[in-house]
C-alpha cells in the first residue's frame, strides 16, 4: 500500500511541475505578446505663451501647422518602422531646430549682449541615461550634442566653451554665430531693451509681468515618444529667454525640470517660464506623481501645470506620453504649439486653447 501511495505522490508531483512549467511559459509568452503589441506614439511642442488667434495671420498659422506636421511625421515614420524612441525624438527636434519659426537652433532668441545661447537635453526612459548642454553658441543642433554627451561622455551636462570643445572631439562642426541671426528675434530684443530703458529712465523696476517680456521666451521645442519596444524618450531644445544675461540657464537643459523619461511611467518635455519650472521640477514631478501616487498621466500633468506651477507664479506647459501611449498636452497659457500622432497615424495639431 505504501508503495502505491508513494507512486501516487510522484505522479501528482510530476503533474504539478508540468502545470507550473506551462504557466511560466504562458506568462513569458503573454509578456512577449504584450511587448510586441506595444502601441507607439509621439507628441511635440513648439513653445507655450500668449499665443492668440487675433495676433496671428493666416499664413503664419499655416506655416506653424505645416512645420509641426512635417516634424512629427519624421518621428512617426521612425517609430512606425521600428526605430527607437530616442532617434524619433532627436530627428523630430532637428526639424524644429532648423526652422526660424521656433525659439531653438536657427530661430533662437537673442541674449542681452546680442548673442544666441542655446540649451538642450535628452533622456532615455529605458536606461535613465541623460545628456544636456547649456549656453552653447556655435552648435546648429544642440539636441544632437546632448545625445553625444549622454552616449560618449561620463557626464550628464556640459556647458559653454567646454561643451563646444567636447563637440569638436565628437566631429561636430562649429557653426558661425551669424547663422542664428533672424530679424524677427533681433527686433524682439531691441523692443524689450527699449522698454527696459524707458522703465529704468523713469526709475521703474523692469517688470517681468509685462506681457511682452513675459512671453519673450516662447518657442522652445520638445518631443516625447514611445517606441514599439515600449521604450520612452524625451528631449527639449531652446534659445531660452530674449534679453537673458549673465549666462542665464532655464529649465530646458535640466533633467527633471525641462526633460524627463522613465519607462516605468512617462516621458515629458516642458516649455514655459524656466525659473518656475526648475523650482517645481515639472517633468520629474509628473513622473513621480504617477510612480508614487498612482495618478494617470493626464491627472499628474494637470496637477503640476494647473496647480503647482501657477501657485508659484509661473506659466507654461508640457507634452508627455506614458508607457501605454496615452498622451498629455497640458498648458496654463493662452496657447501652446503642439501636435500628437498615434500608432494609427491619427494626427492632432493645436495652437490655441481648444484647437
Ligand atoms: N523654458 C524655456 C526657458 O526658460 C523657455 C520656454 O520654454 O519658453 O529657457
Short mmCIF file of N, CA and C in Angstrom, two decimals, residues 46-57 60 64 184 208-220 271-273 314-317 331-338 351-353:
data_model
loop_
_atom_site.label_atom_id
_atom_site.label_comp_id
_atom_site.label_asym_id
_atom_site.label_seq_id
_atom_site.Cartn_x
_atom_site.Cartn_y
_atom_site.Cartn_z
N UNK A 46 6.00 73.35 -29.59
CA UNK A 46 6.87 74.38 -30.15
C UNK A 46 6.79 75.63 -29.30
N UNK A 47 6.52 75.43 -27.99
CA UNK A 47 6.51 76.55 -27.06
C UNK A 47 5.11 76.94 -26.62
N UNK A 48 5.00 77.44 -25.39
CA UNK A 48 3.72 77.89 -24.83
C UNK A 48 3.83 79.37 -24.49
N UNK A 49 2.73 80.11 -24.62
CA UNK A 49 2.74 81.53 -24.27
C UNK A 49 1.43 82.19 -24.63
N UNK A 50 1.47 83.53 -24.73
CA UNK A 50 0.26 84.27 -25.10
C UNK A 50 0.07 84.19 -26.60
N UNK A 51 -0.29 83.01 -27.06
CA UNK A 51 -0.46 82.80 -28.50
C UNK A 51 -1.95 82.94 -28.78
N UNK A 52 -2.34 84.07 -29.37
CA UNK A 52 -3.75 84.35 -29.58
C UNK A 52 -4.07 84.44 -31.06
N UNK A 53 -5.22 83.90 -31.40
CA UNK A 53 -5.68 83.89 -32.80
C UNK A 53 -5.64 85.30 -33.39
N UNK A 54 -6.08 86.29 -32.57
CA UNK A 54 -6.17 87.66 -33.12
C UNK A 54 -4.79 88.28 -33.42
N UNK A 55 -3.73 87.70 -32.86
CA UNK A 55 -2.41 88.23 -33.16
C UNK A 55 -1.71 87.44 -34.28
N UNK A 56 -2.44 86.53 -34.88
CA UNK A 56 -1.81 85.61 -35.83
C UNK A 56 -2.36 85.86 -37.24
N UNK A 57 -1.48 85.87 -38.23
CA UNK A 57 -2.01 85.93 -39.60
C UNK A 57 -2.28 84.51 -40.08
N UNK A 60 0.92 82.82 -41.30
CA UNK A 60 1.85 82.41 -40.24
C UNK A 60 1.32 81.17 -39.52
N UNK A 64 3.16 77.50 -39.17
CA UNK A 64 3.39 76.76 -37.91
C UNK A 64 2.80 75.35 -38.00
N UNK A 184 13.39 88.90 -36.98
CA UNK A 184 12.27 88.94 -36.03
C UNK A 184 12.78 88.86 -34.57
N UNK A 208 8.73 91.79 -14.96
CA UNK A 208 8.61 90.55 -15.69
C UNK A 208 7.15 90.18 -15.89
N UNK A 209 6.26 91.01 -15.31
CA UNK A 209 4.83 90.79 -15.54
C UNK A 209 4.41 91.44 -16.85
N UNK A 210 5.26 92.29 -17.40
CA UNK A 210 4.96 92.89 -18.70
C UNK A 210 4.72 91.76 -19.70
N UNK A 211 3.53 91.74 -20.33
CA UNK A 211 3.20 90.60 -21.19
C UNK A 211 4.25 90.34 -22.27
N UNK A 212 4.83 91.40 -22.81
CA UNK A 212 5.80 91.17 -23.88
C UNK A 212 7.07 90.53 -23.34
N UNK A 213 7.52 91.04 -22.21
CA UNK A 213 8.74 90.48 -21.62
C UNK A 213 8.49 89.06 -21.14
N UNK A 214 7.33 88.88 -20.56
CA UNK A 214 6.97 87.56 -20.04
C UNK A 214 6.94 86.52 -21.16
N UNK A 215 6.47 86.94 -22.32
CA UNK A 215 6.35 85.99 -23.42
C UNK A 215 7.55 86.01 -24.35
N UNK A 216 8.58 86.70 -23.94
CA UNK A 216 9.74 86.81 -24.80
C UNK A 216 10.48 85.49 -24.91
N UNK A 217 10.00 84.48 -24.19
CA UNK A 217 10.69 83.21 -24.19
C UNK A 217 10.06 82.19 -25.12
N UNK A 218 8.78 82.36 -25.49
CA UNK A 218 8.13 81.17 -26.05
C UNK A 218 8.65 80.77 -27.42
N UNK A 219 8.54 79.48 -27.70
CA UNK A 219 9.03 78.95 -28.97
C UNK A 219 9.96 77.77 -28.78
N UNK A 220 10.36 77.52 -27.53
CA UNK A 220 11.13 76.31 -27.20
C UNK A 220 10.49 75.09 -27.86
N UNK A 271 7.86 73.41 -21.52
CA UNK A 271 8.12 74.74 -22.08
C UNK A 271 7.42 75.77 -21.21
N UNK A 272 8.11 76.83 -20.93
CA UNK A 272 7.47 77.85 -20.10
C UNK A 272 8.53 78.66 -19.38
N UNK A 273 8.09 79.31 -18.36
CA UNK A 273 8.98 80.22 -17.63
C UNK A 273 9.94 79.37 -16.80
N UNK A 314 4.29 80.80 -11.89
CA UNK A 314 4.85 80.53 -13.22
C UNK A 314 3.81 80.12 -14.23
N UNK A 315 4.22 80.11 -15.49
CA UNK A 315 3.30 79.63 -16.53
C UNK A 315 4.05 78.86 -17.60
N UNK A 316 3.26 78.08 -18.37
CA UNK A 316 3.86 77.27 -19.43
C UNK A 316 3.10 75.99 -19.63
N UNK A 317 3.76 75.00 -20.16
CA UNK A 317 3.07 73.74 -20.43
C UNK A 317 4.04 72.58 -20.65
N UNK A 331 -1.30 72.90 -20.74
CA UNK A 331 -0.68 74.23 -20.60
C UNK A 331 -1.61 75.16 -19.87
N UNK A 332 -1.03 76.17 -19.21
CA UNK A 332 -1.86 77.14 -18.48
C UNK A 332 -1.71 78.54 -19.08
N UNK A 333 -1.19 78.58 -20.31
CA UNK A 333 -1.05 79.83 -21.06
C UNK A 333 -2.19 79.89 -22.08
N UNK A 334 -2.24 81.00 -22.85
CA UNK A 334 -3.33 81.11 -23.84
C UNK A 334 -3.18 80.06 -24.93
N UNK A 335 -1.96 79.69 -25.24
CA UNK A 335 -1.76 78.70 -26.30
C UNK A 335 -0.46 77.94 -26.14
N UNK A 336 -0.34 76.90 -26.93
CA UNK A 336 0.92 76.13 -26.99
C UNK A 336 0.93 75.45 -28.36
N UNK A 337 1.98 75.68 -29.11
CA UNK A 337 2.13 74.95 -30.38
C UNK A 337 2.34 73.49 -30.03
N UNK A 338 1.52 72.63 -30.63
CA UNK A 338 1.61 71.23 -30.20
C UNK A 338 1.06 70.28 -31.27
N UNK A 351 -2.89 74.91 -31.50
CA UNK A 351 -2.10 76.13 -31.20
C UNK A 351 -2.76 76.86 -30.02
N UNK A 352 -4.08 77.06 -30.14
CA UNK A 352 -4.80 77.84 -29.13
C UNK A 352 -5.41 76.91 -28.08
N UNK A 353 -6.19 77.49 -27.20
CA UNK A 353 -6.73 76.71 -26.08
C UNK A 353 -7.43 75.42 -26.53
#
